[in-house]
Coordinates of C-alpha atoms and ligand atoms in Angstrom, one line a residue:
X12 CA -78.3 -78.5 55.6
X13 CA -79.7 -81.5 55.9
X14 CA -81.6 -81.2 52.5
X15 CA -78.2 -80.2 51.2
X16 CA -75.8 -83.0 52.8
X17 CA -79.0 -85.5 51.4
X18 CA -78.4 -84.5 47.6
X19 CA -74.6 -84.4 48.1
X20 CA -74.5 -87.5 48.9
X21 CA -77.0 -88.4 46.0
X22 CA -74.8 -86.8 43.6
X23 CA -71.6 -89.1 45.2
X24 CA -73.4 -92.1 44.7
X25 CA -74.0 -91.0 41.7
X26 CA -70.5 -89.6 40.4
X27 CA -68.6 -92.8 41.6
X28 CA -71.0 -95.0 39.3
X29 CA -70.3 -92.8 36.6
X30 CA -66.5 -92.4 37.0
X31 CA -66.0 -96.0 35.8
X32 CA -64.7 -94.6 32.1
X33 CA -62.2 -92.5 32.9
X34 CA -58.9 -93.6 31.8
X35 CA -54.8 -93.6 33.5
X36 CA -53.1 -92.0 30.3
X37 CA -49.9 -91.8 32.2
X38 CA -46.4 -92.9 30.6
X39 CA -43.9 -93.3 33.1
X40 CA -40.9 -94.2 29.2
X41 CA -40.7 -90.3 28.4
X42 CA -40.2 -89.1 32.1
X43 CA -37.7 -85.9 31.0
X44 CA -36.5 -85.1 34.9
X45 CA -32.8 -86.9 35.3
X46 CA -33.9 -88.7 38.3
X47 CA -37.4 -90.9 37.1
X48 CA -38.9 -91.5 40.1
X49 CA -39.1 -87.1 40.0
X50 CA -41.6 -87.9 37.6
X51 CA -44.1 -89.8 40.5
X52 CA -46.5 -88.2 42.2
X53 CA -45.0 -86.5 45.5
X54 CA -45.5 -89.1 47.7
X55 CA -45.9 -87.1 51.4
X56 CA -48.8 -87.1 53.7
X57 CA -50.5 -84.4 55.0
X58 CA -48.8 -82.0 56.1
X59 CA -48.4 -77.6 56.5
X60 CA -49.5 -76.4 53.0
X61 CA -47.4 -73.1 51.5
X62 CA -49.4 -73.0 48.0
X63 CA -47.6 -70.6 45.5
X64 CA -50.1 -69.2 42.8
X65 CA -48.9 -69.0 39.6
X66 CA -49.4 -67.2 36.7
X67 CA -45.9 -67.0 34.9
X68 CA -43.6 -69.8 36.1
X69 CA -41.9 -71.2 32.9
X70 CA -40.0 -68.0 33.0
X71 CA -40.3 -66.8 36.3
X72 CA -39.4 -68.9 38.8
X73 CA -35.8 -68.2 39.4
X74 CA -37.4 -65.8 41.9
X75 CA -39.6 -68.6 43.6
X76 CA -38.3 -69.2 47.5
X77 CA -38.2 -72.7 47.1
X78 CA -37.2 -73.6 50.7
X79 CA -40.4 -73.3 51.9
X80 CA -43.4 -73.4 49.2
X81 CA -45.0 -76.9 49.0
X82 CA -47.8 -76.6 46.5
X83 CA -47.3 -75.0 43.1
X84 CA -50.8 -73.6 41.5
X85 CA -50.0 -73.2 38.2
X86 CA -52.7 -70.6 36.4
X87 CA -50.7 -70.9 33.2
X88 CA -51.2 -74.0 31.5
X89 CA -48.6 -76.9 30.9
X90 CA -45.7 -76.1 33.3
X91 CA -42.8 -77.0 32.0
X92 CA -40.4 -79.8 32.1
X93 CA -37.5 -78.3 34.1
X94 CA -40.2 -76.5 36.2
X95 CA -41.7 -80.0 37.4
X96 CA -38.6 -81.9 37.6
X97 CA -37.1 -78.6 39.8
X98 CA -40.4 -78.5 42.3
X99 CA -40.6 -82.4 42.1
X100 CA -37.1 -82.5 43.4
X101 CA -37.6 -80.2 46.2
X102 CA -40.7 -82.7 47.5
X103 CA -43.4 -79.6 46.2
X104 CA -46.7 -80.7 44.3
X105 CA -47.6 -79.3 41.0
X106 CA -51.3 -79.1 40.5
X107 CA -52.8 -77.1 38.4
X108 CA -55.5 -74.1 38.7
X109 CA -59.0 -74.8 37.2
X110 CA -62.8 -73.5 36.7
X111 CA -65.9 -75.6 35.7
X112 CA -68.6 -73.8 33.6
X113 CA -71.5 -74.1 36.5
X114 CA -74.1 -74.1 32.9
X115 CA -72.8 -77.9 33.1
X116 CA -73.2 -78.8 36.7
X117 CA -75.3 -81.2 36.4
X118 CA -74.7 -82.9 32.8
X119 CA -72.5 -85.7 33.2
X120 CA -71.1 -85.9 29.5
X121 CA -69.7 -83.3 29.8
X122 CA -68.2 -83.7 33.2
X123 CA -66.7 -86.6 32.0
X124 CA -65.0 -85.9 29.7
X125 CA -63.8 -82.6 31.6
X126 CA -62.6 -85.1 34.5
X127 CA -60.9 -87.0 31.8
X128 CA -59.1 -83.9 30.5
X129 CA -57.6 -82.7 33.6
X130 CA -56.3 -86.3 34.3
X131 CA -54.7 -86.2 30.8
X132 CA -53.0 -82.8 31.9
X133 CA -51.7 -83.8 35.5
X134 CA -50.8 -87.2 33.6
X135 CA -48.7 -86.2 30.7
X136 CA -47.3 -83.3 32.9
X137 CA -46.4 -85.7 35.6
X138 CA -47.7 -83.0 37.8
X139 CA -49.7 -83.9 41.3
X140 CA -53.5 -82.7 41.3
X141 CA -56.2 -79.4 40.7
X142 CA -56.8 -76.6 42.6
X143 CA -60.8 -75.5 41.6
X144 CA -61.0 -72.0 41.4
X145 CA -64.9 -71.9 40.4
X146 CA -65.4 -67.8 41.5
X147 CA -69.6 -68.1 40.1
X148 CA -72.3 -66.5 41.7
X149 CA -74.6 -69.3 43.2
X150 CA -76.9 -67.6 45.0
X151 CA -78.9 -69.5 47.9
X152 CA -82.1 -70.4 45.9
X153 CA -80.1 -72.3 43.9
X154 CA -78.4 -74.9 46.3
X155 CA -79.1 -77.6 44.1
X156 CA -76.2 -76.6 41.2
X157 CA -74.1 -75.4 45.0
X158 CA -74.8 -79.6 45.6
X159 CA -73.8 -80.5 41.7
X160 CA -70.2 -78.6 42.6
X161 CA -70.0 -80.4 46.0
X162 CA -69.6 -83.7 43.7
X163 CA -67.9 -82.5 41.2
X164 CA -65.1 -82.0 43.3
X165 CA -65.9 -85.1 45.0
X166 CA -65.9 -87.4 42.1
X167 CA -62.7 -85.2 40.6
X168 CA -61.1 -85.9 44.3
X169 CA -61.9 -89.6 44.0
X170 CA -61.1 -90.7 40.3
X171 CA -57.8 -89.0 41.3
X172 CA -57.0 -90.5 44.5
X173 CA -58.0 -93.9 42.5
X174 CA -55.8 -93.5 40.2
X175 CA -52.7 -92.2 42.8
X176 CA -53.5 -92.0 46.0
X177 CA -50.7 -88.7 46.6
X178 CA -52.8 -86.8 44.1
X179 CA -54.3 -83.6 45.3
X180 CA -57.3 -81.9 44.9
X181 CA -57.5 -78.0 46.6
X182 CA -60.7 -76.2 46.6
X183 CA -60.1 -72.3 46.1
X184 CA -63.4 -70.1 48.3
X185 CA -64.4 -67.0 49.2
X186 CA -62.9 -65.2 52.5
X187 CA -66.0 -65.7 54.2
X188 CA -68.9 -68.7 53.6
X189 CA -71.5 -66.2 53.7
X190 CA -72.3 -65.6 50.4
X191 CA -69.6 -62.9 49.3
X192 CA -70.3 -62.1 45.7
X193 CA -73.1 -64.3 46.1
X194 CA -71.2 -67.7 46.1
X195 CA -73.2 -69.7 48.3
X196 CA -71.8 -72.9 48.3
X197 CA -71.6 -75.7 49.6
X198 CA -68.5 -75.0 52.0
X199 CA -68.7 -77.9 54.7
X200 CA -69.3 -80.0 51.2
X201 CA -66.4 -78.9 49.2
X202 CA -64.4 -79.3 52.3
X203 CA -65.1 -83.1 52.7
X204 CA -64.8 -83.2 49.1
X205 CA -61.4 -82.3 48.8
X206 CA -57.7 -82.2 50.9
X207 CA -58.2 -78.6 52.6
X208 CA -59.8 -75.3 51.4
X209 CA -57.5 -72.0 50.1
X210 CA -59.5 -69.3 51.8
X211 CA -58.6 -65.9 49.3
X212 CA -57.9 -63.0 51.7
X213 CA -58.2 -60.8 49.4
X214 CA -60.2 -58.8 47.0
X215 CA -62.0 -58.6 50.7
X216 CA -63.9 -55.1 49.2
X217 CA -65.4 -56.7 46.4
X218 CA -68.2 -55.8 48.1
X219 CA -67.9 -52.5 50.5
X220 CA -71.4 -51.9 52.2
X221 CA -71.1 -47.9 53.1
X222 CA -73.0 -45.7 52.1
X223 CA -70.2 -44.1 50.6
X224 CA -68.0 -45.6 48.1
X225 CA -64.3 -45.5 50.1
X226 CA -61.1 -46.7 49.4
X227 CA -60.3 -49.9 51.5
X228 CA -57.9 -52.0 52.9
X229 CA -57.6 -55.4 50.4
X230 CA -57.3 -57.6 53.2
X231 CA -58.0 -56.2 56.5
X232 CA -57.6 -58.7 59.5
X233 CA -60.7 -57.8 61.5
X234 CA -62.2 -59.5 58.1
X235 CA -59.8 -62.2 57.9
X236 CA -60.6 -63.6 61.9
X237 CA -64.2 -63.2 61.3
X238 CA -64.4 -65.5 57.9
X239 CA -61.9 -68.1 59.7
X240 CA -64.4 -68.3 62.4
X241 CA -67.4 -68.0 60.3
X242 CA -65.8 -71.3 58.4
X243 CA -65.4 -73.1 62.2
X244 CA -69.0 -72.5 62.8
X245 CA -69.7 -74.6 59.3
X246 CA -68.3 -77.2 61.4
X247 CA -64.7 -77.3 58.9
X248 CA -61.7 -77.7 61.3
X249 CA -58.5 -75.6 60.8
X250 CA -56.6 -78.6 59.3
X251 CA -58.5 -77.9 56.2
X252 CA -58.2 -73.9 56.0
X253 CA -55.4 -73.0 53.7
X254 CA -55.2 -68.4 54.4
X255 CA -54.7 -66.6 51.4
X256 CA -53.1 -63.4 51.2
X257 CA -52.0 -60.9 48.3
X258 CA -48.6 -60.0 46.8
X259 CA -50.4 -57.4 45.6
X260 CA -52.7 -53.4 46.1
X261 CA -55.3 -51.6 45.3
X262 CA -54.8 -48.5 43.8
X263 CA -58.2 -45.6 44.2
X264 CA -58.5 -42.4 42.2
X265 CA -60.2 -40.3 44.7
X266 CA -62.9 -38.2 44.3
X267 CA -64.8 -35.0 45.4
X268 CA -63.5 -32.1 47.0
X269 CA -62.1 -34.0 49.6
X270 CA -59.7 -35.5 47.1
X271 CA -56.2 -34.5 48.5
X272 CA -52.5 -35.5 49.2
X273 CA -52.9 -35.6 53.0
X274 CA -56.8 -36.9 53.4
X275 CA -56.7 -40.0 54.7
X276 CA -60.3 -40.8 53.8
X277 CA -60.4 -41.3 49.7
X278 CA -63.9 -41.1 48.2
X279 CA -64.4 -43.8 44.7
X280 CA -66.6 -44.0 42.5
X281 CA -69.6 -46.4 42.6
X282 CA -69.1 -49.5 40.9
X283 CA -71.5 -51.8 42.1
X284 CA -70.6 -55.5 41.4
X285 CA -73.4 -58.2 42.0
X286 CA -76.2 -56.2 43.9
X287 CA -74.1 -54.2 46.4
X288 CA -73.3 -50.3 45.1
X289 CA -69.3 -49.9 46.9
X290 CA -66.6 -52.8 45.7
X291 CA -63.4 -52.9 44.3
X292 CA -63.9 -52.9 41.2
X293 CA -63.5 -48.8 40.9
X294 CA -60.0 -49.4 41.5
X295 CA -56.9 -51.1 39.8
X296 CA -55.0 -54.0 41.1
X297 CA -51.4 -54.1 40.9
X298 CA -48.9 -55.9 41.9
X299 CA -46.2 -55.7 44.9
X300 CA -43.3 -55.0 42.2
X301 CA -45.0 -52.1 41.0
X302 CA -46.3 -50.5 44.2
X303 CA -42.6 -50.5 45.6
X304 CA -41.4 -49.1 42.2
X305 CA -43.9 -45.8 42.8
X306 CA -42.4 -45.8 46.8
X307 CA -39.2 -45.8 45.4
X308 CA -39.4 -43.1 42.2
X309 CA -38.5 -39.9 43.9
X310 CA -40.2 -37.4 41.0
X311 CA -43.8 -38.9 42.5
X312 CA -45.0 -37.0 44.5
X313 CA -46.7 -38.7 47.3
X314 CA -47.8 -39.0 51.6
X315 CA -45.4 -40.0 53.6
X316 CA -46.6 -44.5 54.4
X317 CA -49.2 -44.5 56.3
X318 CA -51.0 -47.0 58.7
X319 CA -54.3 -48.3 58.8
X320 CA -54.7 -49.5 62.2
X321 CA -58.1 -50.8 61.8
X322 CA -57.4 -52.7 58.9
X323 CA -53.3 -53.7 60.1
X324 CA -51.9 -52.4 56.7
X325 CA -50.6 -49.7 55.1
X326 CA -51.3 -47.0 51.9
X327 CA -50.8 -43.6 50.7
X328 CA -51.5 -41.0 49.1
X329 CA -49.4 -40.0 45.6
X330 CA -50.0 -37.6 42.3
X331 CA -50.5 -39.7 39.5
X332 CA -48.8 -38.6 35.9
X333 CA -52.7 -36.9 35.2
X334 CA -52.5 -35.1 38.2
X335 CA -55.3 -37.0 39.8
X336 CA -54.8 -38.1 43.6
X337 CA -54.4 -41.8 44.6
X338 CA -55.0 -43.9 47.0
X339 CA -53.1 -47.3 47.7
X340 CA -53.8 -49.9 49.5
X341 CA -51.7 -52.6 50.0
X342 CA -49.3 -55.3 52.4
X343 CA -46.1 -55.3 53.0
X344 CA -44.1 -57.3 55.5
X345 CA -45.8 -56.3 58.1
X346 CA -49.3 -56.5 57.6
X347 CA -48.6 -59.9 55.9
X348 CA -46.5 -61.0 59.4
X349 CA -49.7 -59.7 61.2
X350 CA -52.0 -62.2 59.3
X351 CA -49.8 -65.1 59.0
X352 CA -49.3 -64.8 62.9
X353 CA -53.6 -65.5 63.0
X354 CA -53.1 -68.1 60.7
X355 CA -50.6 -70.1 63.2
X356 CA -52.5 -68.6 66.4
X357 CA -55.3 -70.4 64.6
X358 CA -53.7 -73.6 63.6
X359 CA -54.7 -73.3 60.4
X360 CA -53.3 -75.8 57.8
X361 CA -50.8 -73.2 55.6
X362 CA -50.6 -70.1 53.6
X363 CA -50.9 -69.6 50.4
X364 CA -50.5 -66.4 48.2
X365 CA -52.3 -64.9 44.9
X366 CA -49.5 -64.2 43.3
X367 CA -46.0 -65.7 43.4
X368 CA -45.3 -63.6 40.5
X369 CA -45.9 -59.6 41.9
X370 CA -42.2 -60.2 43.6
X371 CA -38.7 -59.2 41.5
X372 CA -35.4 -60.9 42.5
X373 CA -35.5 -63.2 45.0
X374 CA -31.5 -61.4 46.7
X375 CA -34.1 -58.4 46.8
X376 CA -34.7 -57.2 50.7
X377 CA -37.7 -56.0 49.4
X378 CA -38.9 -59.3 48.9
X379 CA -37.2 -61.6 50.4
X380 CA -38.4 -59.7 53.4
X381 CA -42.0 -60.7 52.1
X382 CA -41.2 -64.4 51.6
X383 CA -39.9 -64.3 54.7
X384 CA -43.3 -63.5 56.3
X385 CA -45.0 -66.3 54.5
X386 CA -42.2 -68.3 55.9
X387 CA -42.3 -67.7 59.3
X388 CA -45.4 -69.9 59.7
X389 CA -43.8 -73.2 59.6
X390 CA -41.6 -71.8 62.4
Ligands
LIG428 C1 -73.7 -81.4 27.6 O1 -72.1 -82.1 27.3 C2 -71.9 -82.2 26.1 C3 -70.3 -82.9 26.0 O2 -69.8 -81.6 26.2 C4 -72.8 -81.6 24.8 O3 -72.0 -81.8 23.6 C5 -74.0 -80.6 25.0 O4 -74.2 -79.9 24.2 C6 -74.0 -80.5 26.6 N1 -75.1 -80.1 26.9 C7 -76.2 -79.2 27.5 C8 -77.6 -79.1 27.4 O5 -75.0 -77.6 27.0
LIG429 C1 -82.3 -66.2 42.8 O1 -81.5 -65.8 43.1 C2 -80.9 -64.3 42.1 C3 -80.2 -63.0 43.4 O2 -81.0 -62.8 44.4 C4 -81.9 -63.6 41.8 O3 -81.0 -63.2 40.9 C5 -82.5 -65.4 40.7 O4 -83.5 -64.2 39.9 C6 -82.4 -65.6 41.3 N1 -83.5 -67.3 40.6 C7 -84.8 -68.1 40.7 C8 -85.0 -68.8 39.8 O5 -85.6 -67.3 41.6
LIG430 C1 -77.1 -48.2 45.0 O1 -76.9 -46.6 43.9 C2 -78.4 -46.5 43.9 C3 -77.5 -44.5 42.3 O2 -77.5 -44.0 43.5 C4 -79.0 -45.6 44.3 O3 -80.6 -45.1 44.1 C5 -79.9 -46.7 45.3 O4 -80.1 -46.3 46.7 C6 -78.1 -47.7 45.6 N1 -78.5 -48.5 46.7 C7 -78.1 -48.8 48.3 C8 -78.3 -50.3 48.1 O5 -77.1 -48.3 48.9
LIG431 C1 -29.6 -60.4 42.2 O1 -29.8 -61.4 40.8 C2 -29.7 -60.6 39.7 C3 -29.6 -61.9 38.5 O2 -28.7 -62.8 39.2 C4 -28.5 -60.0 39.4 O3 -28.6 -59.7 38.5 C5 -28.9 -58.6 40.4 O4 -27.5 -58.0 40.7 C6 -28.5 -59.1 42.0 N1 -29.0 -58.0 43.0 C7 -28.9 -57.9 43.8 C8 -29.2 -57.1 44.9 O5 -27.6 -58.9 44.0

């Protein structure tokens, strides 16, 4: 740990010296909003957060509940001026989800060019910052690489904040700091180097440490609590942790002789992931709106919706068009609510959702119920 902190500090110093070449390219003359103040980064200090990850916001934003979102993270590229002006009129930050090629960590030329590109993207669209989403493995034996990643985040945060202290830099992390998916990052350093971390409390079956591969919940509460505790144990304060929840689930095809509509145990095929034999890669992700359409389709043969009382989440089995038994593991308003209650009781910084395009129109009860579960964090 100490070794890592020293490296991080050195990387930080080197980076700060390097960062002098970054140019501001902000152009307020061409503000597309009816109120020119909406072209400024949102000037609100630390607040409870609801980060909405968005994959098609320019087309789909009419379906968003803007009453509680505080930060919209675009994973679809440049945000349209319509969406930007609307978000800023409501005090909502717009940031860009971004990755970085791990192989170029330590290449200062690359890093300078990359940061300049991010500054250009943010400033040319009047946005508010970045959301780092690096998910590559950085193994325990590469602590120098993980320190360089922390250094990248630290330099990026430094450069942006120097241009405007209202810019926001955040980092998405695995549900637990314990080398999940080989992601042995310097989590404490990342928390210090950024505004807050978003713990991805989904895809939590990416590595199932079980003998037999079985369908299991996407976001089981026990793991959510365990992961948060592990972040606390590293000294990361609750105020730097946001809980990310899913608006999607996993469909698994059940195999073997026990596959049946009424068997809650669903064996799945063996698909290894990063050194572990069983993985949710055996299943496929379905959006909540697709799951709902399966539930509501009377022509699809299915079990009743059951409750996994260990994971605190619903599931059901159904027969697909090929006659195969599938188990659908997902989250609904109730299972999300349970996790929001946990986030509240742990006094976390806020909530996030991957992703807010996976629900249908806000005026439908089924969808507004899910938004309301997340929004209850603010009650
Ligand atoms: C470092 O980055 C520069 C700029 O992108 C690139 O031209 C160069 O090939 C990179 N070096 C290596 C070793 O990849
Ligand atoms: C580091 O660990 C990973 C995973 O255990 C392994 O695949 C890789 O070969 C190791 N690298 C070195 C340089 O030892
Ligand atoms: C993974 O699966 C392979 C092939 O079925 C098997 O040989 C191996 O023992 C399994 N590894 C673990 C850790 O269970
Ligand atoms: C929801 O809004 C859409 C678009 O405005 C409309 O077409 C639809 O009928 C509405 N549905 C309900 C249940 O009110």
